[in-house]
Short mmCIF file of C-alpha atoms in Angstrom, two decimals:
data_model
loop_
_atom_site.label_atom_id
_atom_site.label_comp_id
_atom_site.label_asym_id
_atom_site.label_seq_id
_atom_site.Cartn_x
_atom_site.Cartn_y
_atom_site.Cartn_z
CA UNK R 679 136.31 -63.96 32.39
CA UNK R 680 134.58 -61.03 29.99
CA UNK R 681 132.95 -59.38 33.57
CA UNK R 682 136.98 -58.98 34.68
CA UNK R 683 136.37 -55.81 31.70
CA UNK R 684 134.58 -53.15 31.66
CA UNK R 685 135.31 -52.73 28.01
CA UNK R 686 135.53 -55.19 25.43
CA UNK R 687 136.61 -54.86 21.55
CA UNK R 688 135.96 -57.40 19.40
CA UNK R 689 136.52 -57.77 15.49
CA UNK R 690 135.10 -59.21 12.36
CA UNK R 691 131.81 -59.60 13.95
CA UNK R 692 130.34 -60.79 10.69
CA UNK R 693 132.10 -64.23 11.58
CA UNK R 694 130.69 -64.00 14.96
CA UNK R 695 129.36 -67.28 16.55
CA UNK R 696 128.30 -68.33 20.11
CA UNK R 697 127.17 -71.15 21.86
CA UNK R 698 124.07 -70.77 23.95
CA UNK R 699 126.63 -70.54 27.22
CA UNK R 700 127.96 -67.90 25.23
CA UNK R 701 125.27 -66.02 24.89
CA UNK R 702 124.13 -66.36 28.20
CA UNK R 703 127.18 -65.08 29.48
CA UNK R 704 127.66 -62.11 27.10
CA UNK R 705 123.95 -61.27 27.98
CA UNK R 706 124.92 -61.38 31.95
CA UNK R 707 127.95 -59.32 30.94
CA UNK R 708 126.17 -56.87 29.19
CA UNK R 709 123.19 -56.34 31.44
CA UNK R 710 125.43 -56.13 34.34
CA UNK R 711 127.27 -52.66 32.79
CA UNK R 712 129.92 -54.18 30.54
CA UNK R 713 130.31 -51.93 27.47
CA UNK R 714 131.25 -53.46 23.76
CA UNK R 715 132.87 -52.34 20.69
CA UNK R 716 132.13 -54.07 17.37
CA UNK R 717 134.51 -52.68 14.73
CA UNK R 718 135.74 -54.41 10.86
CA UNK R 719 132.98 -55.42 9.10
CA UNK R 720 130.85 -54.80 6.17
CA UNK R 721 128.81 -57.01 4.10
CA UNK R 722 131.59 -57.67 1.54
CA UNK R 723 133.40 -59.47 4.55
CA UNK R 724 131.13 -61.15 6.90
CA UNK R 725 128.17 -59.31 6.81
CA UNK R 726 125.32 -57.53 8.80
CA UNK R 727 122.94 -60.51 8.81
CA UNK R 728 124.42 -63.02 11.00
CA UNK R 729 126.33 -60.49 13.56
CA UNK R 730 122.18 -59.44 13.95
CA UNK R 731 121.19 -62.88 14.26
CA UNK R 732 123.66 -63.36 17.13
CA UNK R 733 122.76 -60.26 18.62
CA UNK R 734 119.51 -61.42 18.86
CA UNK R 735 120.32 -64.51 20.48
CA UNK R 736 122.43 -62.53 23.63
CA UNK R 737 119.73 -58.90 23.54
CA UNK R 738 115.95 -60.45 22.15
CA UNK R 739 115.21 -57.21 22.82
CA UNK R 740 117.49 -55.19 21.76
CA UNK R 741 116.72 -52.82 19.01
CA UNK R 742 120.06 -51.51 16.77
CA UNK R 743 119.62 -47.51 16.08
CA UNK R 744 121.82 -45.75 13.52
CA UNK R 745 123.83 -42.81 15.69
CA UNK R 746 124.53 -39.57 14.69
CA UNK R 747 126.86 -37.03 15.33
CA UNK R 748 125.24 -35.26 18.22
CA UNK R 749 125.45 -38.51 20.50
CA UNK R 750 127.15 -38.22 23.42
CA UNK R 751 130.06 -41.28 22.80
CA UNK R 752 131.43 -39.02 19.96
CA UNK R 753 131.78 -36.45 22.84
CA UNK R 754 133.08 -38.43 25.50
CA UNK R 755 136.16 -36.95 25.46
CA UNK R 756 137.52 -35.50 22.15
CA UNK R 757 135.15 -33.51 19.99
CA UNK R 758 134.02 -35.31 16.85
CA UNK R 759 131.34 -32.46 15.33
CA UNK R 760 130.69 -34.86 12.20
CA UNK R 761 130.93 -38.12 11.42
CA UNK R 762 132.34 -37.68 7.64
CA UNK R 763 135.83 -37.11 9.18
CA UNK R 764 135.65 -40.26 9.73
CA UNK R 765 138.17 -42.03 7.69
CA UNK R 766 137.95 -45.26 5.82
CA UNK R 767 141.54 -47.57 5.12
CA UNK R 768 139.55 -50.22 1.85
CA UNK R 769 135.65 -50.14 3.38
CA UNK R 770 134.02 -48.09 -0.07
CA UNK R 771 130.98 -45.26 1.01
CA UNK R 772 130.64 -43.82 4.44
CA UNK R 773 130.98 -45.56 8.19
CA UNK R 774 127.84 -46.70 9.66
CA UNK R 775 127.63 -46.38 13.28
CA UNK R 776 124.71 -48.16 15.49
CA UNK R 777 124.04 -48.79 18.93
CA UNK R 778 121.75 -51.04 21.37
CA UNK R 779 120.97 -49.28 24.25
CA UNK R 780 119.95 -50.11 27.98
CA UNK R 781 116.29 -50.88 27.86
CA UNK R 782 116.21 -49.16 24.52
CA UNK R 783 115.69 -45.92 25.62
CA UNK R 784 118.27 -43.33 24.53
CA UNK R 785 118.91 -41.65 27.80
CA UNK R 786 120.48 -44.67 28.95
CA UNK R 787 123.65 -45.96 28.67
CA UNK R 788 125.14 -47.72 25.91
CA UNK R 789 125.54 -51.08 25.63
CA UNK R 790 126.68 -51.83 22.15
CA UNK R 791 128.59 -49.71 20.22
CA UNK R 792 128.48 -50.83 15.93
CA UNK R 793 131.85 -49.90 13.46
CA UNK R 794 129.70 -51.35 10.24
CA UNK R 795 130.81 -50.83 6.66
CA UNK R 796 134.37 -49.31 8.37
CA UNK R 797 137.82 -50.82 9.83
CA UNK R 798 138.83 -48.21 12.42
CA UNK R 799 141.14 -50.40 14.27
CA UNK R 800 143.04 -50.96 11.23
CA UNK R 801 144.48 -47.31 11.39
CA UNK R 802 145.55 -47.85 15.10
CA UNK R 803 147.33 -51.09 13.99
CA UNK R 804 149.39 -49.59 10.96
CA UNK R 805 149.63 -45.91 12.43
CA UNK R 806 153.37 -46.25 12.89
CA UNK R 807 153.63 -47.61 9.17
CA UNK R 808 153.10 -44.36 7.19
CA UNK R 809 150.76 -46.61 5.14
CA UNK R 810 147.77 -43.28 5.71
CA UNK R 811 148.05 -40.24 6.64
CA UNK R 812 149.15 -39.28 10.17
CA UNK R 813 145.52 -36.79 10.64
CA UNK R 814 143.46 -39.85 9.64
CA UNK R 815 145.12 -42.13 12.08
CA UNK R 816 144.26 -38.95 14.57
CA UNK R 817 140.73 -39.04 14.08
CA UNK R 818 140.29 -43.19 13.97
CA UNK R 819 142.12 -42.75 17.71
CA UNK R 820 139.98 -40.05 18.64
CA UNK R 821 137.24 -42.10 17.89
CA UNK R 822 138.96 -45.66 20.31
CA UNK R 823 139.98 -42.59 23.29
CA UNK R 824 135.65 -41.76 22.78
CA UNK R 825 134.76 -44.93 23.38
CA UNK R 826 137.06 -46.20 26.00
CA UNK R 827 136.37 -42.81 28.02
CA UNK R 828 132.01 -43.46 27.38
CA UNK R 829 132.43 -47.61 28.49
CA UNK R 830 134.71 -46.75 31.76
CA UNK R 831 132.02 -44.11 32.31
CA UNK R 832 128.52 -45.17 31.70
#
């Protein structure tokens, strides 16, 4: 059912578990141009470690690579010049954004985009709430409309 999506979000990856058909398929899904988003999760909540080890099981060769400002899926659409505007709603210290890419090689596309140490979908859940300020829910959507723009496009 995942290949009916170009783009799939998925959250709390710390928790994540598959079964070997599950891996297989997200593998086939991936390889064939499917595009995911990993967002809400830090290593006070379900850490780095076993989201990796899954990883591993669905992209062996896969290599994760911390992104900066200057790559192109914080351009996709709106302009995001720096990554420290960025906000946070309870993660403490800075975002960390990483990526797997086709083949490994930069110049290709995408395949897995990393929200670690952050909770950006939790400003597009509570933006209507008044529970942060109305810029920071701006720039957490800015960040989805990148994304969603980059996976439908890549």
């Amino acid at each position: 059912d995942l290949c009916r999506y170009p783009v799939a979000y998925m959250a709390e990856p710390g928790f994540l578990t598959l079964t070997d058909g599950e891996v297989a398929a997200f593998r086939t899904y991936l390889l064939k141009g499917g595009f995911v988003i990993f967002d809400d999760f830090a290593e006070r909540r379900g850490g780095w470690d076993n989201f990796e080890a899954q990883m591993r099981r669905v992209l062996p060769e896969g290599r994760f690579v911390d992104l900066d400002a200057s790559n192109p899926i914080f351009h996709a659409f709106f302009e995001i010049p720096n990554l420290d505007i960025i906000p946070q709603y309870y993660d403490t210290g800075k975002p960390i954004f990483r990526g797997i890419y086709e083949n490994n090689d930069p110049t290709k596309r995408l395949l897995v985009m990393v929200n670690f140490n952050t909770d950006i979908s939790e400003f597009w859940e509570f933006s209507d709430t008044g529970l942060k300020p109305i810029d920071e829910s701006n720039e957490a959507y800015k960040l989805g409309v990148n994304y969603i723009i980059y996976g439908m496009t890549h």
